[in-house]
Coordinates of C-alpha atoms and ligand atoms in Angstrom, one line a residue:
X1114 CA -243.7 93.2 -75.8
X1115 CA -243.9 93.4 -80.0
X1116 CA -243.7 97.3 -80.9
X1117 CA -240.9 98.1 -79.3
X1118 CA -238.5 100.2 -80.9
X1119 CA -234.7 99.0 -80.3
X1120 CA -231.7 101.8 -78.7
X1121 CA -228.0 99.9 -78.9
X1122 CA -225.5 102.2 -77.8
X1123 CA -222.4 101.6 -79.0
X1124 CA -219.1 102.0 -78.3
X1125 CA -215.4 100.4 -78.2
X1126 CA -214.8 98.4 -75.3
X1127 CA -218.7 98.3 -74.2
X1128 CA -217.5 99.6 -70.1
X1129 CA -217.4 103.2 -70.1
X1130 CA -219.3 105.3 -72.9
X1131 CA -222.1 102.9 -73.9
X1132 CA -223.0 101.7 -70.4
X1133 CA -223.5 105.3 -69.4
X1134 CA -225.0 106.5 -72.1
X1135 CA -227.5 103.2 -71.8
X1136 CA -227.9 103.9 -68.2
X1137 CA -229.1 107.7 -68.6
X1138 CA -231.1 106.9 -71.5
X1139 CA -233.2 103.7 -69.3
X1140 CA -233.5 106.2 -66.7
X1141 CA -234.9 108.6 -69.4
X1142 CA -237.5 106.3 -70.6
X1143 CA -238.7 105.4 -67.1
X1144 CA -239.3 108.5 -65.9
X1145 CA -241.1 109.4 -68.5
X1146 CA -243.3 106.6 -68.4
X1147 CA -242.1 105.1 -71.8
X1148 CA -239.5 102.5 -70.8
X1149 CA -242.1 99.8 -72.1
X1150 CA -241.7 101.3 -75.4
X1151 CA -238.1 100.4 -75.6
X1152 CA -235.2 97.9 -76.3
X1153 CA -232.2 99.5 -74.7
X1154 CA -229.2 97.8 -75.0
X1155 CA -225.5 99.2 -75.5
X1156 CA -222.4 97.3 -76.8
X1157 CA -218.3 97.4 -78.0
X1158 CA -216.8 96.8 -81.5
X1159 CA -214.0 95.0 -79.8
X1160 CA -214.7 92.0 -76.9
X1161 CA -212.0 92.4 -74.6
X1162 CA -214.3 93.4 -71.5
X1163 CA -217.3 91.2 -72.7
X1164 CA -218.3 89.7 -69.5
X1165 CA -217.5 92.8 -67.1
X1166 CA -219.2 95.1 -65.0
X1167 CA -218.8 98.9 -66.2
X1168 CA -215.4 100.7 -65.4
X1169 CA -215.3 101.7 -62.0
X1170 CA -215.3 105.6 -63.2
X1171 CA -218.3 104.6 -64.9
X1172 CA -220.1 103.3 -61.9
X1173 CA -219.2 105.8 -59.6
X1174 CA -220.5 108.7 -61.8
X1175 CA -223.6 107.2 -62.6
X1176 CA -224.4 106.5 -58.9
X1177 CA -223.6 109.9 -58.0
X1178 CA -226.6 110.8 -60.2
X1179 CA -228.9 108.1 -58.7
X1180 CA -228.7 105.8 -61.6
X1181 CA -228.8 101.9 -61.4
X1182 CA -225.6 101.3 -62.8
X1183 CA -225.9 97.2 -63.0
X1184 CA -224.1 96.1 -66.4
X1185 CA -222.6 93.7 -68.3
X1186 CA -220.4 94.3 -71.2
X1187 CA -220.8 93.0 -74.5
X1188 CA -219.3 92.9 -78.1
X1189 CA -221.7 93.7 -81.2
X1190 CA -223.1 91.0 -82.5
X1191 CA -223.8 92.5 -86.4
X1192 CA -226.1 89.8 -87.4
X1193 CA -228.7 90.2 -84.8
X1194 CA -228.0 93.6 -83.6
X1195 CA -228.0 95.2 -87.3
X1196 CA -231.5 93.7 -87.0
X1197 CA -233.1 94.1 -83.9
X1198 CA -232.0 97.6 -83.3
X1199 CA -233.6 100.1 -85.0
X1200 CA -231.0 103.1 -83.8
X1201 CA -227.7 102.2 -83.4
X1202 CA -226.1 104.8 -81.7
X1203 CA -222.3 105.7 -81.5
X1204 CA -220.3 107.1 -79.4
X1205 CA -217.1 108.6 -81.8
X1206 CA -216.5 108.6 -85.6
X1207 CA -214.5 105.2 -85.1
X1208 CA -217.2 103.2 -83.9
X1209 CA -219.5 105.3 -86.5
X1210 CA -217.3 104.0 -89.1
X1211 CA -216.9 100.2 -87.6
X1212 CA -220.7 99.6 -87.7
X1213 CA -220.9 100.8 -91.3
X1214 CA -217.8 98.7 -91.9
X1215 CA -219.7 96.0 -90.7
X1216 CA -222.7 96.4 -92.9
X1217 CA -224.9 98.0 -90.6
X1218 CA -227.8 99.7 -92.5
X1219 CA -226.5 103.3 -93.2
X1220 CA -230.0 105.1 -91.9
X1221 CA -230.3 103.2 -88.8
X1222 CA -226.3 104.6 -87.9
X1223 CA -226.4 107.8 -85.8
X1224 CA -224.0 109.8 -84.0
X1225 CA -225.2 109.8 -79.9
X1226 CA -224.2 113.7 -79.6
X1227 CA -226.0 115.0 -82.9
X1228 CA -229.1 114.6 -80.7
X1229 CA -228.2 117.9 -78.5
X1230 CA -229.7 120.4 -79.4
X1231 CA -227.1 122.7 -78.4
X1232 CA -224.7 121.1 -81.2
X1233 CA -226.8 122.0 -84.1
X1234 CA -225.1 122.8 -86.9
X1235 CA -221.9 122.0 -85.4
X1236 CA -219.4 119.9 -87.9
X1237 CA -219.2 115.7 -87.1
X1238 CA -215.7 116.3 -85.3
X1239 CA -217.5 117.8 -82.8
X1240 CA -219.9 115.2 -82.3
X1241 CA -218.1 112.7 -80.7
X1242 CA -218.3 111.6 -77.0
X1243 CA -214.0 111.0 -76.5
X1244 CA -212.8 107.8 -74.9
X1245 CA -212.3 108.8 -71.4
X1246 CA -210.6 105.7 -70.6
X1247 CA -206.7 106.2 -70.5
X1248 CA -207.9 110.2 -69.0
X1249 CA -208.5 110.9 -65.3
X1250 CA -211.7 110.8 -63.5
X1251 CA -212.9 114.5 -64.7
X1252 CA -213.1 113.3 -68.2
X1253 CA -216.2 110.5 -66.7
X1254 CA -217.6 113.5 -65.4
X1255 CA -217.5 115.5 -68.6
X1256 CA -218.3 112.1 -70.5
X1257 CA -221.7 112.0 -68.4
X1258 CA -222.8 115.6 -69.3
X1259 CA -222.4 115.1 -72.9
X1260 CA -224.5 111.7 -72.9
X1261 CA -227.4 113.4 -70.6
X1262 CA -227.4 116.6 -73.3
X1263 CA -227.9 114.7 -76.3
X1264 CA -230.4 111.9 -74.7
X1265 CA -233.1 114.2 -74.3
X1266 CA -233.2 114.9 -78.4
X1267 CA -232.6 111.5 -78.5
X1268 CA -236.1 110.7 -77.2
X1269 CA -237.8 113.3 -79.0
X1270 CA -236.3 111.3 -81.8
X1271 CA -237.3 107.4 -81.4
X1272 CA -240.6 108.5 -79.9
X1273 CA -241.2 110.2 -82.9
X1274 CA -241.6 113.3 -81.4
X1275 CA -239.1 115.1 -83.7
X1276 CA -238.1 115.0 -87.1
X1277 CA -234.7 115.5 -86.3
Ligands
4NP753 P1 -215.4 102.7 -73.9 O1 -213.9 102.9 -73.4 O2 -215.2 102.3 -75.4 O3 -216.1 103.9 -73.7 O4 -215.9 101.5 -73.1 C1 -212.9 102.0 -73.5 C2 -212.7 100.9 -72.7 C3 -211.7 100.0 -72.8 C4 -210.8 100.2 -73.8 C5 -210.9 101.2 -74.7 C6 -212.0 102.1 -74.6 N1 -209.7 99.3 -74.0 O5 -208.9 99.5 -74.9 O6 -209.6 98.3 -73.3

């Protein structure tokens, strides 16, 4: 369909932030009747998991809140992806700062947790959803509130709902 507007979520290795936060952010969009409106995609900087499903911790959360939690990890692709995407959404100030690094279009570059509401105003070191990877399985729990708080602004943002 032309007139979609693309969502990449993007993270580091592409199985544990991005995947969820791509996940809740689908489920978003289709509940709300808008999925049709939307390219939603997530990715890594780095490659090392391109190919897998989500991390285990990952999946397990996710289907705990009823998502579909099907996935296959990717690495960024910046000549396409820069391109096709109109929000490119990152996870922590590393993958913020790889993106722009790789000549991603400084306006299209956003912070995935400067979408909550509840954070406004708060300083960028704040904003960041932390790797939960080398952490126990709380931190996937704590990982998956923070996506599903700033997703909602999120929409109200690429639907043009907000001038956020
Ligand atoms: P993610 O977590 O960036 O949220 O997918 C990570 C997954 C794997 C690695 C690092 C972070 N790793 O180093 O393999």
């Amino acid at each position: 369909m032309t007139g979609q507007t693309g969502v990449l979520f993007i993270c580091l290795g592409n199985i544990c932030r991005s995947p969820m936060a791509r996940m809740v952010f689908a489920d978003l969009t289709t509940r709300r009747g808008l999925a049709n409106r939307f390219l939603i995609d997530s990715c890594g900087t780095g490659d090392w998991h391109a190919g897998e499903g989500a991390d285990p911790r990952t999946v397990a959360v996710a289907r705990a809140r009823g998502l579909d939690a099907s996935h296959i990890a990717r690495a960024l692709r910046p000549g396409t992806d820069f391109v096709t995407f109109e929000y490119l959404i990152a996870m922590d100030l590393e993958n913020r700062s790889r993106l722009l690094h790789l000549g991603a279009p400084r306006e299209r570059v956003h912070l995935l947790r400067a979408f909550d509401p509840a954070l406004s105003g708060r300083p960028e070191s704040e904003l960041v959803v932390p790797d939960p990877y080398y952490g126990g399985d709380n931190g996937f729990e704590a990982m998956y509130e923070m996506v599903n708080s700033a997703c909602e602004g999120l929409l109200a943002r690429v639907s043009g709902e907000s001038g956020q």
